[in-house]
mmCIF file of C-alpha atoms in Angstrom:
data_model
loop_
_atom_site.group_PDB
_atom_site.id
_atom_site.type_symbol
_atom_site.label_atom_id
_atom_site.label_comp_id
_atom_site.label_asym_id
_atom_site.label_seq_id
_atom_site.Cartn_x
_atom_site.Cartn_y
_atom_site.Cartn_z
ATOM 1 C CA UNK A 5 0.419 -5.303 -27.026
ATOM 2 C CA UNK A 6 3.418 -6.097 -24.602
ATOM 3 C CA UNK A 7 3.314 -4.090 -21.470
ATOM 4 C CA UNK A 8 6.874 -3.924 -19.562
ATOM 5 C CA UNK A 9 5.677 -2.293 -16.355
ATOM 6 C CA UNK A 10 3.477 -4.332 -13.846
ATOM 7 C CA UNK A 11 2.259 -0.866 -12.998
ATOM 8 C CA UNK A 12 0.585 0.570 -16.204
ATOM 9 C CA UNK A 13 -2.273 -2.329 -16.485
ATOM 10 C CA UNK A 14 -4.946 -1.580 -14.508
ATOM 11 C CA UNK A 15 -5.563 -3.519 -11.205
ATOM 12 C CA UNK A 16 -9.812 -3.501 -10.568
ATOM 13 C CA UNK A 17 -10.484 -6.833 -8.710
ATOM 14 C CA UNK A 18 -11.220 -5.510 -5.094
ATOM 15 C CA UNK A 19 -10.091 -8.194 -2.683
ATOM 16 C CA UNK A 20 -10.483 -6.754 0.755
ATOM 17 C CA UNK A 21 -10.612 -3.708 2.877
ATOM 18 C CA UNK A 22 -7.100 -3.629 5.502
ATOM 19 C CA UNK A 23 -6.614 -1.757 8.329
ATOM 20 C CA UNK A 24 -3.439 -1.159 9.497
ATOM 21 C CA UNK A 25 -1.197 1.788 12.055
ATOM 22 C CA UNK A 26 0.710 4.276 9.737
ATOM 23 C CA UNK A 27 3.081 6.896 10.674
ATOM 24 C CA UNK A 28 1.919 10.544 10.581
ATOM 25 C CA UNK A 29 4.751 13.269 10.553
ATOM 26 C CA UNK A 30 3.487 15.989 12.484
ATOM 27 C CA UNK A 31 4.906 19.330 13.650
ATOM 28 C CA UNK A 32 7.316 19.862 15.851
ATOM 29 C CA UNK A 33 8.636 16.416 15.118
ATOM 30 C CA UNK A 34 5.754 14.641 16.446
ATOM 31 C CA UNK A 35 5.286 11.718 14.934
ATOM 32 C CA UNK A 36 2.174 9.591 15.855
ATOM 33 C CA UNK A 37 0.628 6.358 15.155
ATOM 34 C CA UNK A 38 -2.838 6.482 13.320
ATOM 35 C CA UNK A 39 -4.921 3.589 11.965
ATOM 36 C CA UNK A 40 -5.690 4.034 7.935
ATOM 37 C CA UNK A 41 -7.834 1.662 5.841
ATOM 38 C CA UNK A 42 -6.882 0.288 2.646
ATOM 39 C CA UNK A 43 -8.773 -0.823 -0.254
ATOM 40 C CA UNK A 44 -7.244 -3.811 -1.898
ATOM 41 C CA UNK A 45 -7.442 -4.238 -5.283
ATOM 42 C CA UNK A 46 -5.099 -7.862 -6.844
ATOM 43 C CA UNK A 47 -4.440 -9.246 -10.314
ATOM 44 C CA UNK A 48 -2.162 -12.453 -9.765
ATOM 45 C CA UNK A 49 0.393 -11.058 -8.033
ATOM 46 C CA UNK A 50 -0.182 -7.470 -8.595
ATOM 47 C CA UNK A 51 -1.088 -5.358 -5.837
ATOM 48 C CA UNK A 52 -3.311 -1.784 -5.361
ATOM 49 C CA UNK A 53 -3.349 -0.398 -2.240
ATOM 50 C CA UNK A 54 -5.975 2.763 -2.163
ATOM 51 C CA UNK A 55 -5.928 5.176 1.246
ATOM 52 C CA UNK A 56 -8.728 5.984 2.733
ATOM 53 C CA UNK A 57 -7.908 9.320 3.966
ATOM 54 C CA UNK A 58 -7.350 12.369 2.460
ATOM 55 C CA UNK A 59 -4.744 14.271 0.456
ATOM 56 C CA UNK A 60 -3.433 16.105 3.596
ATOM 57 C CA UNK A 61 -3.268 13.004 5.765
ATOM 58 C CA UNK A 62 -1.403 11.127 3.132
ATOM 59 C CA UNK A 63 0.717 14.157 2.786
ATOM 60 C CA UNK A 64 1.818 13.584 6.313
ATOM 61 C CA UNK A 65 2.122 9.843 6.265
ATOM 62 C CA UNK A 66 4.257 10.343 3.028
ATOM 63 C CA UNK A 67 1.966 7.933 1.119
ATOM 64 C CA UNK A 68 0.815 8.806 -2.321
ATOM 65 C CA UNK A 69 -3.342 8.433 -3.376
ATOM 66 C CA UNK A 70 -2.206 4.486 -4.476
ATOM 67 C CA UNK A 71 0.570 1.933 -3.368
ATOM 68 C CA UNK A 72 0.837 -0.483 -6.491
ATOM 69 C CA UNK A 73 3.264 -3.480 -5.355
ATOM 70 C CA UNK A 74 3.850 -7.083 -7.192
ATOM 71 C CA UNK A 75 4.027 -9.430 -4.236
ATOM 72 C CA UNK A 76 5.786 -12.815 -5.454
ATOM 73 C CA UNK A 77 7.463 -15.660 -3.467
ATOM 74 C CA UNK A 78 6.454 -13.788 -0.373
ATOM 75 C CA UNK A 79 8.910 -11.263 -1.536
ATOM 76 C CA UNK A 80 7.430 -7.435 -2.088
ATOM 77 C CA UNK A 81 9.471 -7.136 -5.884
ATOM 78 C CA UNK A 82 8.995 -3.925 -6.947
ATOM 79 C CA UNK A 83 6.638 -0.966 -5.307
ATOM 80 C CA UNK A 84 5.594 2.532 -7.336
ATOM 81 C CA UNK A 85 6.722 4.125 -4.002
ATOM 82 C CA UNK A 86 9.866 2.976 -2.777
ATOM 83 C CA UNK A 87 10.022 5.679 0.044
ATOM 84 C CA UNK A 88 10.625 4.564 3.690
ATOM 85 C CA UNK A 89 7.398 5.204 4.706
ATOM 86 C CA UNK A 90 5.881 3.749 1.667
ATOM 87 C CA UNK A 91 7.681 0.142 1.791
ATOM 88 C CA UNK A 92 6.789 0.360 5.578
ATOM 89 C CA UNK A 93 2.900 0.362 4.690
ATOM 90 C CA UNK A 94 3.545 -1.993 2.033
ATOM 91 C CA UNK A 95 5.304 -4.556 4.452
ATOM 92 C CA UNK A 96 2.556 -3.938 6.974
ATOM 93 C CA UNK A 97 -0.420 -4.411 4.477
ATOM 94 C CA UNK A 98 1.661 -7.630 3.303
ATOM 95 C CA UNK A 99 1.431 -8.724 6.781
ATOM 96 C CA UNK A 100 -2.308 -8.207 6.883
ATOM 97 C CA UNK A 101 -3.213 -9.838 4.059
ATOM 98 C CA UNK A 102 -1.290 -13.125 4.942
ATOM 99 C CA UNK A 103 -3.134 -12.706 8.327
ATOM 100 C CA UNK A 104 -6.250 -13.088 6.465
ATOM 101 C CA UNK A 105 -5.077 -15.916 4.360
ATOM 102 C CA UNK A 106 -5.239 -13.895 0.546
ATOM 103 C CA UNK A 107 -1.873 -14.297 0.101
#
């Protein structure tokens, strides 16, 4: 069976756990800073990004439950989530995982 998206094959081998400061849209235009862990999850260069926070945090970050990403030629290729605030926390997470060497 031939699959054409990168995103429908599941994506189970946990790699790491990152930490990283996301954006949180607040009210009254207050937007503030606040650290969110990811679990990683990687299949070659296939990329799951789960938040550890809940629905109504990620609702104010503007992230959705998972950031799937293909990573290639230190080049982020295609995302699920192409928002600003999404490609933000996948450049960022990209970052982190270079800093500890699993890219």
């Amino acid at each position: 069976m031939k699959v054409d998206s990168p995103f429908l094959v599941p994506i189970t081998n946990e790699i790491s756990l990152v930490t990283i400061p996301v954006e949180h849209f607040r009210s009254c235009r207050v937007i503030t800073n606040e650290n969110v862990s990811f679990r990683m999850f990687r299949d070659g260069d296939r990329f799951k990004a789960v938040p550890q926070i809940s629905a109504d945090e990620r609702r104010t970050a503007g992230i959705t439950e998972e950031l799937v990403f293909v990573y290639r030629s230190q080049v982020i290729t295609s995302a699920n989530n192409t928002s600003d605030e999404a490609m933000n926390v996948i450049k960022n997470i990209t970052l982190e995982l270079e800093a500890q060497e699993l890219l």
